[in-house]
XYZ file of C-alpha atoms in Angstrom:
781
model
C -14.404 105.237 -33.437
C -14.769 101.735 -34.830
C -12.593 100.345 -32.051
C -14.762 102.090 -29.462
C -17.970 100.689 -30.929
C -16.539 97.180 -30.947
C -15.524 97.654 -27.328
C -19.043 98.791 -26.340
C -20.566 95.825 -28.176
C -18.271 93.451 -26.314
C -19.133 95.007 -22.952
C -22.886 94.888 -23.581
C -22.724 91.353 -24.906
C -20.673 90.293 -21.906
C -23.162 91.964 -19.597
C -26.059 90.144 -21.220
C -24.110 86.916 -21.133
C -23.519 87.312 -17.411
C -27.194 88.022 -16.846
C -28.049 84.892 -18.785
C -25.546 82.847 -16.778
C -27.117 84.077 -13.555
C -30.531 83.082 -14.826
C -29.244 79.672 -15.855
C -27.572 79.321 -12.484
C -30.970 79.603 -10.845
C -32.198 76.955 -13.255
C -29.286 74.660 -12.504
C -29.928 74.851 -8.795
C -33.657 74.340 -9.022
C -34.178 72.453 -12.269
C -31.626 71.510 -14.890
C -32.187 71.776 -18.615
C -32.159 67.998 -18.976
C -34.841 67.662 -16.315
C -36.826 70.414 -17.995
C -36.660 68.493 -21.270
C -37.742 65.277 -19.569
C -40.755 67.031 -18.101
C -41.974 68.578 -21.337
C -40.803 66.175 -24.001
C -41.662 62.893 -22.296
C -45.312 63.877 -22.792
C -46.014 61.824 -25.913
C -49.423 63.429 -26.314
C -47.780 66.814 -26.933
C -50.709 68.607 -25.321
C -49.637 68.652 -21.670
C -52.002 65.879 -20.618
C -49.327 63.308 -19.813
C -46.670 65.179 -17.853
C -44.625 62.817 -15.628
C -44.828 63.094 -11.877
C -42.307 65.403 -10.217
C -40.143 65.252 -7.135
C -40.085 68.551 -5.222
C -37.142 68.601 -2.805
C -37.124 70.887 0.238
C -34.095 72.422 1.934
C -35.224 72.191 5.568
C -37.693 70.674 8.009
C -39.777 72.249 10.755
C -38.162 70.287 13.595
C -34.630 70.925 14.842
C -32.460 68.323 16.548
C -30.023 69.587 19.196
C -27.435 67.206 20.562
C -26.679 67.681 24.246
C -23.420 67.105 26.073
C -24.800 63.806 27.370
C -25.383 62.634 23.779
C -29.163 62.824 24.019
C -31.179 64.551 21.334
C -33.536 67.427 22.039
C -36.271 68.048 19.471
C -37.398 71.643 18.955
C -40.409 72.925 17.049
C -39.036 75.648 14.760
C -42.370 77.440 14.598
C -42.776 78.173 18.330
C -39.435 77.124 19.790
C -41.036 74.570 22.115
C -39.424 71.254 22.911
C -41.115 68.156 21.474
C -41.194 64.874 23.352
C -39.371 61.842 22.018
C -42.605 59.836 21.900
C -44.262 62.527 19.781
C -41.316 62.561 17.364
C -41.524 58.773 17.048
C -45.223 59.026 16.343
C -45.065 61.704 13.639
C -42.053 59.991 12.065
C -43.762 56.608 11.818
C -41.029 54.798 13.741
C -41.699 52.095 16.313
C -39.505 50.562 19.006
C -38.697 47.532 16.876
C -37.175 49.771 14.228
C -35.070 51.591 16.807
C -33.943 48.329 18.382
C -32.810 47.070 14.966
C -30.855 50.291 14.416
C -29.262 50.039 17.836
C -28.381 46.384 17.363
C -26.792 47.164 14.011
C -24.872 50.081 15.491
C -23.576 48.048 18.402
C -22.628 45.108 16.210
C -20.876 47.349 13.717
C -18.806 48.598 16.630
C -18.044 44.972 17.546
C -19.940 45.148 20.816
C -21.539 41.804 20.203
C -22.301 41.205 23.846
C -24.769 44.080 24.050
C -27.635 41.804 23.102
C -28.542 41.467 26.781
C -28.703 45.160 27.594
C -31.521 46.008 29.954
C -34.455 48.023 28.646
C -33.505 51.185 30.528
C -30.076 51.332 28.931
C -31.577 50.386 25.558
C -34.130 53.165 25.568
C -31.569 55.704 26.761
C -29.645 54.980 23.588
C -32.702 54.944 21.346
C -33.119 58.707 21.704
C -29.914 59.160 19.708
C -31.033 56.957 16.823
C -33.454 59.416 15.259
C -31.839 61.914 12.923
C -33.093 64.579 10.544
C -33.851 62.057 7.807
C -36.452 60.450 10.072
C -38.363 63.681 10.651
C -41.532 64.207 8.589
C -41.748 66.521 5.600
C -42.970 69.992 6.581
C -46.730 70.256 5.982
C -46.479 74.037 5.644
C -44.192 73.587 2.650
C -46.543 71.049 1.109
C -49.524 73.375 1.399
C -47.612 76.214 -0.261
C -46.680 73.936 -3.161
C -50.297 72.906 -3.608
C -51.300 76.587 -3.564
C -49.390 77.175 -6.828
C -52.648 76.357 -8.584
C -56.108 77.819 -8.025
C -57.715 74.634 -9.298
C -56.978 70.996 -8.533
C -54.117 70.971 -11.003
C -51.586 69.711 -8.423
C -52.086 66.416 -6.651
C -49.925 65.230 -3.773
C -48.929 61.606 -4.433
C -46.264 60.562 -1.905
C -44.024 61.997 0.803
C -40.411 60.943 1.413
C -38.839 61.938 4.710
C -35.497 60.418 3.688
C -35.360 62.554 0.548
C -37.157 65.474 2.273
C -39.354 65.562 -0.787
C -42.861 65.067 -2.105
C -44.006 63.610 -5.395
C -46.766 65.455 -7.220
C -48.716 65.100 -10.423
C -49.703 68.156 -12.488
C -52.750 68.141 -14.709
C -53.964 70.931 -17.002
C -57.508 72.302 -16.773
C -58.596 70.257 -19.786
C -58.190 67.017 -17.849
C -59.912 68.374 -14.783
C -62.821 69.718 -16.823
C -62.830 66.622 -19.061
C -62.524 68.502 -22.334
C -60.339 67.955 -25.390
C -56.714 68.801 -24.555
C -55.530 68.947 -28.192
C -57.465 72.116 -28.949
C -55.550 74.081 -26.294
C -52.168 72.342 -26.315
C -50.109 75.559 -26.176
C -52.242 76.909 -23.356
C -51.859 73.679 -21.412
C -48.066 73.710 -21.716
C -47.940 77.364 -20.683
C -50.148 76.608 -17.706
C -47.878 73.773 -16.590
C -44.779 75.973 -16.966
C -46.407 78.611 -14.809
C -47.120 76.081 -12.061
C -43.589 74.692 -12.131
C -42.083 78.178 -12.076
C -44.247 78.983 -9.064
C -42.889 75.898 -7.309
C -39.293 76.711 -8.211
C -39.685 80.254 -6.921
C -40.397 79.085 -3.366
C -37.362 79.795 -1.146
C -37.738 76.479 0.702
C -37.590 74.460 -2.561
C -34.145 73.025 -3.162
C -34.708 71.502 -6.597
C -37.169 69.687 -8.848
C -36.708 66.357 -10.577
C -38.744 63.771 -12.449
C -40.153 60.685 -10.738
C -38.483 57.907 -12.675
C -40.419 55.044 -14.158
C -39.334 51.431 -14.348
C -40.464 48.579 -16.501
C -40.530 45.076 -15.098
C -38.991 42.791 -17.692
C -40.949 39.547 -17.379
C -40.057 36.119 -18.689
C -42.726 34.700 -20.979
C -43.103 31.416 -19.169
C -45.892 30.259 -16.897
C -47.515 26.863 -16.644
C -50.162 25.586 -14.272
C -48.754 22.381 -12.847
C -50.730 21.620 -9.735
C -54.113 22.068 -8.172
C -54.306 21.253 -4.501
C -57.781 20.337 -3.296
C -58.937 19.351 0.210
C -55.427 18.796 1.505
C -54.443 16.435 -1.304
C -52.241 16.980 -4.306
C -52.038 15.403 -7.744
C -48.240 15.508 -7.883
C -46.198 12.349 -7.741
C -44.618 13.065 -4.377
C -46.035 11.190 -1.401
C -47.784 13.696 0.852
C -48.487 11.306 3.731
C -44.990 10.815 5.127
C -44.079 13.833 7.211
C -42.222 11.871 9.907
C -44.917 12.615 12.483
C -43.962 16.290 12.799
C -46.773 18.328 14.336
C -47.788 21.079 11.877
C -51.093 21.884 13.569
C -50.037 25.290 14.866
C -50.989 27.715 12.066
C -48.858 30.570 13.452
C -46.165 28.285 14.928
C -46.185 30.274 18.168
C -45.692 27.156 20.303
C -44.076 24.770 17.875
C -42.679 22.081 20.210
C -40.385 20.692 17.561
C -38.857 24.101 16.862
C -38.404 24.949 20.525
C -36.778 21.629 21.317
C -34.349 22.094 18.440
C -33.326 25.576 19.505
C -32.496 24.359 23.008
C -29.704 22.164 21.628
C -26.132 23.143 20.880
C -25.106 23.822 17.298
C -22.687 20.901 17.117
C -25.427 18.533 18.284
C -27.774 19.920 15.680
C -25.261 19.532 12.882
C -24.865 15.849 13.754
C -28.588 15.384 13.251
C -28.636 16.720 9.697
C -27.466 13.519 8.045
C -29.038 10.944 10.348
C -32.337 12.407 11.427
C -33.283 15.058 8.913
C -37.043 15.581 9.083
C -36.860 18.340 6.472
C -36.629 16.041 3.489
C -38.044 15.801 -0.025
C -41.458 14.706 1.194
C -41.704 17.882 3.277
C -40.599 20.359 0.570
C -42.171 18.426 -2.314
C -42.242 20.616 -5.442
C -39.885 23.190 -3.903
C -37.232 20.696 -2.764
C -34.804 21.431 -5.598
C -34.939 25.204 -5.208
C -34.526 25.256 -1.411
C -31.908 22.502 -1.221
C -29.863 24.138 -3.967
C -29.255 27.136 -1.698
C -28.737 25.153 1.524
C -32.003 26.171 3.149
C -32.958 22.599 4.068
C -29.794 22.209 6.135
C -30.339 25.455 7.975
C -33.965 24.545 8.671
C -32.772 21.205 10.017
C -31.063 23.249 12.710
C -34.426 24.640 13.727
C -34.506 27.964 11.898
C -37.642 29.025 10.055
C -37.649 32.831 10.263
C -39.261 33.124 13.689
C -38.714 36.595 15.155
C -37.634 38.109 11.812
C -39.718 40.834 10.160
C -39.721 40.720 6.351
C -40.914 43.555 4.117
C -42.340 42.547 0.737
C -42.692 45.305 -1.877
C -44.506 44.083 -4.954
C -47.849 44.082 -6.739
C -50.938 42.836 -4.893
C -50.974 39.666 -2.803
C -53.701 37.017 -2.921
C -53.661 36.410 0.834
C -56.608 34.005 0.670
C -54.435 31.317 -0.901
C -54.145 28.184 1.237
C -50.353 28.475 1.312
C -50.757 31.674 3.376
C -53.247 30.433 5.982
C -50.481 30.354 8.590
C -48.895 33.686 7.638
C -48.324 36.286 10.361
C -49.029 39.570 8.536
C -48.479 42.397 11.016
C -49.273 45.289 8.647
C -50.010 46.042 5.014
C -50.442 49.162 2.922
C -51.484 49.897 -0.638
C -49.332 52.813 -1.785
C -51.218 53.076 -5.065
C -54.602 54.010 -3.633
C -53.664 54.724 -0.009
C -55.752 51.904 1.452
C -54.697 49.269 3.961
C -55.564 46.336 1.696
C -53.014 44.807 -0.683
C -55.305 42.117 -2.111
C -57.564 42.348 -5.110
C -60.305 39.936 -6.108
C -59.464 36.396 -7.151
C -58.067 36.327 -10.691
C -57.147 40.008 -10.419
C -53.838 40.337 -12.350
C -52.686 42.797 -9.654
C -52.266 39.754 -7.375
C -50.154 37.692 -9.780
C -46.553 38.688 -9.192
C -46.812 39.455 -5.482
C -48.558 36.164 -4.727
C -45.791 34.223 -6.475
C -42.934 36.011 -4.713
C -44.615 35.861 -1.291
C -45.141 32.112 -1.628
C -41.474 31.654 -2.526
C -40.422 33.196 0.766
C -43.265 32.300 3.129
C -45.593 29.523 1.885
C -46.333 26.584 4.173
C -47.999 23.560 2.609
C -45.982 20.449 3.556
C -46.051 17.972 0.716
C -46.836 20.733 -1.796
C -44.502 23.700 -1.326
C -42.472 25.376 1.412
C -41.123 28.897 1.609
C -38.101 28.931 3.891
C -39.155 31.790 6.184
C -42.714 30.594 6.776
C -42.560 31.435 10.488
C -41.446 35.047 9.995
C -43.623 38.139 10.398
C -44.519 40.006 7.228
C -45.136 43.586 6.141
C -46.861 43.752 2.762
C -46.555 46.850 0.599
C -48.263 47.190 -2.762
C -46.043 49.514 -4.775
C -46.624 48.398 -8.360
C -49.411 48.873 -10.871
C -49.803 45.818 -13.082
C -50.643 46.830 -16.619
C -49.749 45.868 -20.158
C -46.380 47.604 -19.826
C -45.882 46.824 -16.106
C -44.760 50.371 -15.365
C -43.425 50.974 -11.864
C -42.866 54.432 -10.419
C -40.119 54.950 -7.885
C -42.007 57.194 -5.453
C -44.291 54.309 -4.431
C -41.321 52.026 -3.788
C -39.427 54.665 -1.799
C -42.510 55.368 0.318
C -42.837 51.614 0.834
C -39.327 51.006 2.099
C -39.536 54.016 4.435
C -42.798 52.638 5.810
C -41.357 49.157 6.338
C -38.170 50.434 7.943
C -40.201 52.496 10.404
C -42.210 49.410 11.404
C -39.085 47.404 12.170
C -38.450 45.365 9.008
C -35.052 43.681 9.148
C -34.964 42.599 5.530
C -36.750 43.666 2.356
C -37.299 41.463 -0.683
C -38.248 43.311 -3.844
C -38.205 42.298 -7.480
C -37.798 45.209 -9.891
C -36.693 45.414 -13.507
C -34.807 47.889 -15.673
C -35.370 51.615 -15.785
C -36.788 53.610 -18.643
C -35.170 56.835 -17.488
C -31.554 55.892 -16.869
C -28.821 54.676 -19.173
C -26.572 51.829 -18.122
C -23.729 54.232 -17.378
C -25.978 55.942 -14.817
C -26.176 52.751 -12.744
C -23.340 53.604 -10.371
C -25.366 53.826 -7.113
C -25.261 57.637 -7.093
C -27.794 58.660 -9.777
C -31.083 56.766 -9.393
C -33.162 57.914 -6.422
C -34.489 54.416 -5.865
C -30.948 53.033 -5.605
C -29.795 55.718 -3.216
C -32.769 55.030 -0.956
C -32.146 51.267 -1.093
C -28.576 51.914 0.040
C -29.804 54.408 2.620
C -32.039 51.740 4.176
C -28.906 49.697 4.880
C -27.469 52.583 6.905
C -30.414 52.092 9.247
C -29.629 48.403 9.700
C -31.801 46.764 7.035
C -30.734 44.021 4.635
C -31.915 44.870 1.114
C -32.350 42.024 -1.400
C -33.493 42.778 -4.957
C -33.625 40.998 -8.293
C -30.880 41.732 -10.813
C -33.386 42.028 -13.656
C -34.370 40.020 -16.704
C -32.567 42.043 -19.367
C -29.702 39.650 -20.048
C -26.712 41.278 -21.755
C -28.343 44.710 -21.533
C -27.253 44.774 -17.920
C -28.696 45.239 -14.469
C -31.222 47.883 -13.498
C -31.858 50.032 -10.451
C -31.773 49.435 -7.515
C -29.591 46.383 -8.200
C -26.666 48.792 -8.704
C -26.682 49.700 -5.000
C -23.372 49.543 -3.146
C -24.826 47.655 -0.185
C -27.748 46.002 -1.963
C -27.697 42.237 -2.515
C -28.790 41.720 -6.128
C -29.816 38.216 -7.168
C -29.458 36.649 -10.596
C -31.265 33.565 -11.921
C -29.791 30.117 -12.469
C -31.191 27.399 -14.717
C -30.520 24.476 -12.370
C -28.113 23.121 -9.789
C -25.184 23.423 -12.220
C -24.912 27.112 -11.397
C -25.307 28.293 -14.996
C -27.106 31.603 -15.371
C -30.233 31.815 -17.502
C -30.079 33.745 -20.759
C -32.494 36.370 -19.435
C -30.718 36.983 -16.123
C -29.196 40.480 -16.188
C -25.422 40.541 -16.050
C -23.147 43.161 -14.552
C -21.066 44.842 -13.571
C -22.368 48.123 -12.184
C -21.305 51.177 -14.159
C -18.518 51.838 -11.654
C -17.167 48.310 -11.930
C -18.578 46.587 -8.838
C -19.469 42.901 -9.190
C -23.128 42.444 -10.104
C -25.198 40.383 -9.687
C -23.986 39.643 -6.171
C -25.334 36.101 -5.858
C -27.437 33.547 -7.755
C -30.422 31.341 -6.984
C -32.820 29.229 -9.008
C -34.935 31.404 -11.293
C -36.174 28.943 -13.896
C -39.507 27.121 -13.594
C -39.810 27.885 -9.885
C -42.830 26.361 -8.182
C -45.077 29.144 -6.797
C -48.614 29.828 -5.643
C -51.011 31.074 -8.309
C -53.426 33.975 -7.952
C -56.071 32.142 -10.000
C -57.514 30.345 -6.984
C -57.063 29.344 -3.379
C -55.664 25.912 -4.271
C -53.882 26.757 -7.517
C -50.132 26.621 -8.175
C -47.926 27.257 -11.163
C -44.315 27.464 -12.314
C -42.755 30.793 -13.222
C -39.309 31.962 -14.303
C -37.334 35.126 -13.658
C -34.925 36.796 -11.264
C -38.134 37.922 -9.536
C -38.290 34.453 -7.966
C -34.574 33.969 -7.431
C -34.708 37.101 -5.279
C -37.242 35.955 -2.632
C -35.670 32.485 -2.633
C -32.331 33.998 -1.607
C -34.049 36.457 0.754
C -35.792 33.604 2.559
C -32.438 31.975 3.279
C -30.979 35.304 4.404
C -33.939 35.719 6.773
C -32.990 32.406 8.390
C -29.415 33.666 8.647
C -30.636 36.803 10.455
C -32.538 34.577 12.879
C -29.575 32.250 13.387
C -27.021 35.049 13.823
C -28.825 37.801 15.766
C -25.527 39.380 16.792
C -24.389 39.954 13.216
C -24.816 43.402 11.743
C -26.339 43.798 8.300
C -22.823 44.478 7.010
C -21.658 41.133 8.360
C -24.692 39.432 6.828
C -23.746 41.005 3.488
C -20.154 39.811 3.816
C -21.185 36.271 4.781
C -23.643 35.981 1.883
C -21.042 37.040 -0.691
C -18.072 35.360 0.968
C -19.759 31.949 1.106
C -20.934 31.945 -2.515
C -19.825 29.148 -4.818
C -17.748 31.580 -6.900
C -16.446 33.763 -4.073
C -12.797 33.464 -5.074
C -13.329 34.431 -8.713
C -16.478 36.558 -9.017
C -17.548 37.699 -12.473
C -20.241 39.720 -14.205
C -22.455 36.727 -15.062
C -22.942 34.930 -11.757
C -21.253 37.334 -9.352
C -19.995 35.577 -6.241
C -21.850 32.448 -7.291
C -24.706 30.370 -5.942
C -26.001 31.530 -2.572
C -25.850 28.938 0.195
C -27.625 29.753 3.442
C -25.920 26.984 5.404
C -22.431 27.978 4.256
C -23.208 31.602 5.106
C -24.284 30.405 8.564
C -20.843 28.803 9.057
C -18.964 31.810 7.616
C -16.772 33.865 9.953
C -17.278 37.543 9.050
C -14.647 40.174 9.658
C -14.567 41.704 13.106
C -12.768 44.819 14.211
C -12.249 48.181 12.548
C -9.822 49.166 9.835
C -7.656 50.876 12.454
C -7.014 47.380 13.790
C -7.055 45.147 10.713
C -6.357 47.557 7.847
C -8.030 47.665 4.443
C -6.987 44.386 2.803
C -3.919 46.081 1.339
C -6.079 48.024 -1.097
C -7.022 51.187 0.730
C -6.282 53.640 3.483
C -7.948 53.803 6.895
C -9.171 57.317 7.632
C -11.229 58.094 10.726
C -12.106 54.423 11.121
C -13.316 54.008 7.525
C -11.519 52.434 4.577
C -10.970 54.635 1.532
C -10.361 52.147 -1.259
C -8.081 52.401 -4.244
C -9.974 53.004 -7.512
C -10.139 49.320 -8.461
C -11.380 47.926 -5.136
C -14.502 48.327 -3.015
C -16.169 46.934 0.081
C -16.181 47.618 3.819
C -12.506 46.617 3.975
C -11.640 47.057 0.281
C -11.769 43.277 -0.068
C -13.586 43.116 -3.402
C -11.895 43.827 -6.722
C -13.803 45.713 -9.392
C -14.299 44.376 -12.911
C -12.356 46.080 -15.675
C -14.483 48.083 -18.098
C -14.999 46.145 -21.330
C -17.020 45.887 -24.524
C -20.134 45.438 -22.401
C -19.930 49.158 -21.673
C -19.772 50.079 -25.342
C -22.550 47.602 -26.154
C -24.693 49.450 -23.593
C -23.930 52.804 -25.235
C -21.302 53.947 -22.760
C -17.592 54.698 -22.849
C -14.792 53.231 -20.732
C -13.050 55.938 -18.747
C -9.446 55.799 -17.560
C -8.368 57.325 -14.278
C -5.101 59.084 -13.468
C -3.553 55.755 -12.485
C -4.273 54.150 -15.843
C -7.073 51.972 -14.482
C -10.360 51.617 -16.338
C -13.222 50.316 -14.214
C -15.854 52.965 -14.906
C -18.388 52.997 -17.738
C -19.440 56.576 -18.307
C -21.419 58.702 -20.736
C -20.048 58.964 -24.293
C -19.955 62.734 -23.734
C -17.744 62.496 -20.657
C -14.026 63.080 -20.552
C -11.891 60.124 -21.552
C -9.824 60.605 -18.391
C -10.889 61.053 -14.773
C -8.765 63.009 -12.325
C -10.463 61.542 -9.251
C -7.932 60.620 -6.602
C -8.801 58.706 -3.408
C -6.002 60.619 -1.687
C -8.154 63.732 -1.906
C -10.280 62.029 0.739
C -7.600 60.007 2.447
C -4.182 61.651 2.232
C -2.411 59.097 4.385
C -2.752 55.330 4.251
C -2.617 53.312 7.420
C 0.282 50.884 7.290
C 1.282 51.707 3.708
C 1.365 54.624 1.293
C -0.459 54.885 -1.995
C 2.039 53.563 -4.479
C 2.696 54.366 -8.110
C -0.200 52.099 -9.126
C -2.667 54.092 -7.104
C -3.290 51.370 -4.544
C -2.435 51.073 -0.886
C 0.221 48.559 -0.020
C 1.404 47.591 -3.483
C 0.033 45.923 -6.602
C 1.102 43.255 -9.054
C 1.153 45.652 -11.967
C 3.075 48.882 -12.386
C 1.283 51.456 -14.466
C 3.899 54.186 -14.376
C 5.757 55.367 -17.457
C 8.881 55.395 -15.314
C 10.084 51.785 -15.453
C 12.516 52.478 -12.602
C 9.516 52.515 -10.282
C 8.630 48.959 -11.275
C 11.589 46.925 -10.113
C 12.453 44.356 -7.509
C 12.396 46.107 -4.188
C 8.733 46.894 -3.761
C 6.659 44.341 -1.866
C 7.766 41.510 -4.101
C 8.916 40.573 -7.571
C 7.745 43.052 -10.230
C 5.616 44.932 -7.721
C 5.470 48.674 -7.407
C 7.467 50.524 -4.848
C 5.377 51.885 -2.010
C 5.810 55.574 -2.686
C 3.487 58.543 -2.774
C 2.875 60.079 -6.201
C 4.392 63.445 -5.374
C 5.165 63.987 -9.058
C 1.464 63.803 -9.848
C 0.652 66.177 -7.021
C 3.279 68.585 -8.322
C 1.876 68.214 -11.820
C -1.532 69.169 -10.513
C -0.003 72.155 -8.754
C 1.763 73.199 -11.959
C -1.553 73.066 -13.799
C -3.102 75.293 -11.171
C -0.188 77.735 -11.464
C -0.519 77.829 -15.243
C -4.232 78.456 -14.918
C -3.615 81.293 -12.462
C -0.982 82.876 -14.719
C -3.272 82.576 -17.728
C -6.113 84.306 -15.918
C -3.784 87.026 -14.696
C -2.423 87.714 -18.168
C -5.953 87.835 -19.539
C -7.027 90.324 -16.860
C -4.048 92.583 -17.533
C -4.767 92.481 -21.266
C -8.373 93.503 -20.615
C -7.282 96.469 -18.488
C -4.800 97.603 -21.140
C -7.493 97.363 -23.795
C -9.852 99.560 -21.792
C -7.110 102.148 -21.157
C -6.202 102.171 -24.836
C -9.847 102.697 -25.800
C -10.210 105.620 -23.385
C -7.085 107.259 -24.855
C -8.557 106.955 -28.374
C -11.811 108.513 -27.241
C -10.033 111.454 -25.646
C -7.736 111.879 -28.602
C -10.690 112.144 -30.984
C -12.638 114.219 -28.482
C -15.634 111.976 -28.951
C -18.511 111.664 -26.492
C -21.282 109.374 -27.752
C -23.728 110.532 -25.087
C -23.485 114.248 -25.999
C -23.035 113.840 -29.744
C -19.912 114.576 -31.796
C -18.346 114.749 -35.228
C -18.994 111.065 -35.815
C -22.701 111.211 -35.051
C -23.571 110.346 -38.697
C -22.099 106.881 -38.281
C -24.234 105.957 -35.287
C -27.099 104.485 -37.336
C -25.293 101.341 -38.446
C -23.484 101.015 -35.151
C -26.748 101.254 -33.234
C -28.118 98.382 -35.309
C -25.196 96.253 -34.202
C -25.875 97.072 -30.575
C -29.582 96.325 -30.878
C -28.847 92.958 -32.439
C -26.813 92.020 -29.386
C -29.152 93.461 -26.801
C -31.931 91.208 -25.590
C -34.168 90.818 -22.589
C -34.514 87.699 -20.438
C -37.901 86.447 -19.335
C -37.076 85.339 -15.800
C -40.450 83.633 -15.500
C -39.678 81.352 -18.441
C -37.391 79.004 -16.484
C -38.503 75.993 -18.490
C -37.885 76.369 -22.189
């Protein structure tokens, strides 16, 4: 009898366990326990009045895209089945022709069709139809309305929409805030109310999952000094403002700049000869900004006639004091305030909201000869206000994501944005696949944009998002022309070992426009100013090399850095130099033609890199995980090849079984060798010393062989697992049969009563202790 009771207890407990697992499975798909904790426990008030904003992700959209045999897209309204015109799709998606042309140009250049720049408009627009995909389609309004209906009051507020994420950000407020009453007196009620709303959202079949909108904190450098006040066209600095070599600067928008046009008509070799002998872009022209622009080779590139004309730059920052004299010439084609939804990004004079954005915009686009020059002063600008300036300088990612989607749709070719470190993520999360803001920064590059961001001002604490992006150019700060990084400049690498920061530019005592008045200037420090300085030079590079794809721009910027042959975690690939990048010869061709630098396999035209390399052609080596990881509260993880380039959570496994051959089974031109690389390595990491002998690709190099022994080992593990499960199943069946035999032998039927009925009282107590109900509505604990 005792054996039977134990058996019943086990069965009931197992049943309840399975029910609980199923319930948790719903939670894991919609909202994880860690996210649930972040929602409820990040509310420092404890009364439900300060719940963070939430991302609500949807699993579909209300427009279908059908690809025809001719390659053209057909857009279908799911609601009524009617076809939607291409122009209507462009309109509702917020995408203009300039954005589509940039995408097409990037696509053609990535395919090495560099002569397609002269395609006629008919052929161009035939191709444009194929450039809109599902990520461009708007978020379904029907879904949004159903989410908002999860509250009878105004408890849910729609904040932002993200078509790329197919998501909306919302804020949830309890009744006490809406009715302006004390929230502490009804704290439990408020929390319960919020849980009910979230559970209502999760229960919607079109909701894929829920997450928290992450917050960021801009780490600022405590240094600012007013150094110059420019009044009535004169300046009190020591530089002579009267000698501008008779260059005509009268055109405020530079639409018909005769000097520029005459320069662009000349051949490059003729222009280069003029740099030394007849350089009109000298110290008297740049004045206070001469050191910062000359340090990164901008003066030389401008001497060739490039000033950003024809390039569209997106600035995402705090407010911009557009009334400053340094911006009188600026061609602003659109602006949007993502904080309040207005079309104005400027506050009143002396409004702190204008401080940071005014300084960064002047670094990239100011034009006051004899006072300061921003390299891309003749570019067109999109201004997005995505930050709220406060005591803590908190930035929320949904504004930034909405901003970059907006700018991409309006045709921005490059974005310059200065962000800091995240409050939500640990350093070991900064691997380009965790932070939403990083993933969207990388995603913008897939649509042809160049993304330039600051590395951060956290020093040895490491970079922040989105500087960890795989295709993002992160910029660190230098002290001076020596190339030494400042103490505050965030160092790398990324958590998965990629070199960060990517490049460096001056970020100490930079001369910038001040928000305090129309003629005021100041000096400020931080990677926030190194970023737009580098971005301004990259904008000139985009103008000078219109046939280069954004991938080639990225390669040229890194490959021409002062430290390109020995990049490290402090200064990355070294000091950026716009002129050297201009002269750089980026890689052309696909990996099927040129391979993967000997460090990866070419599969379907794409390089799959060995674990310790990265890049379009696996040309960049990762940085070995070190004490920096442990200092930042992570743990170095070894892979199956004995390499350690990943900093991971302290709770993660010490070993990773990831294998690039799971994606790319066959290398092109060489097999994965015993070291886990393609084409050989200088170090053999196998325990079998016979594999590390002369006879590979050189002295002491590994033989080029496939790790069949490791594959077999994996197979053996799978076989052992299968055998173990089988044995366990057989044992369970035998146990059940044995229990049934005992029951029959004792002629006992617990449902009809029997000779052992007197012992049921204690046994029933055991069962009741293990039997429990699950509140399926309580999905957030």
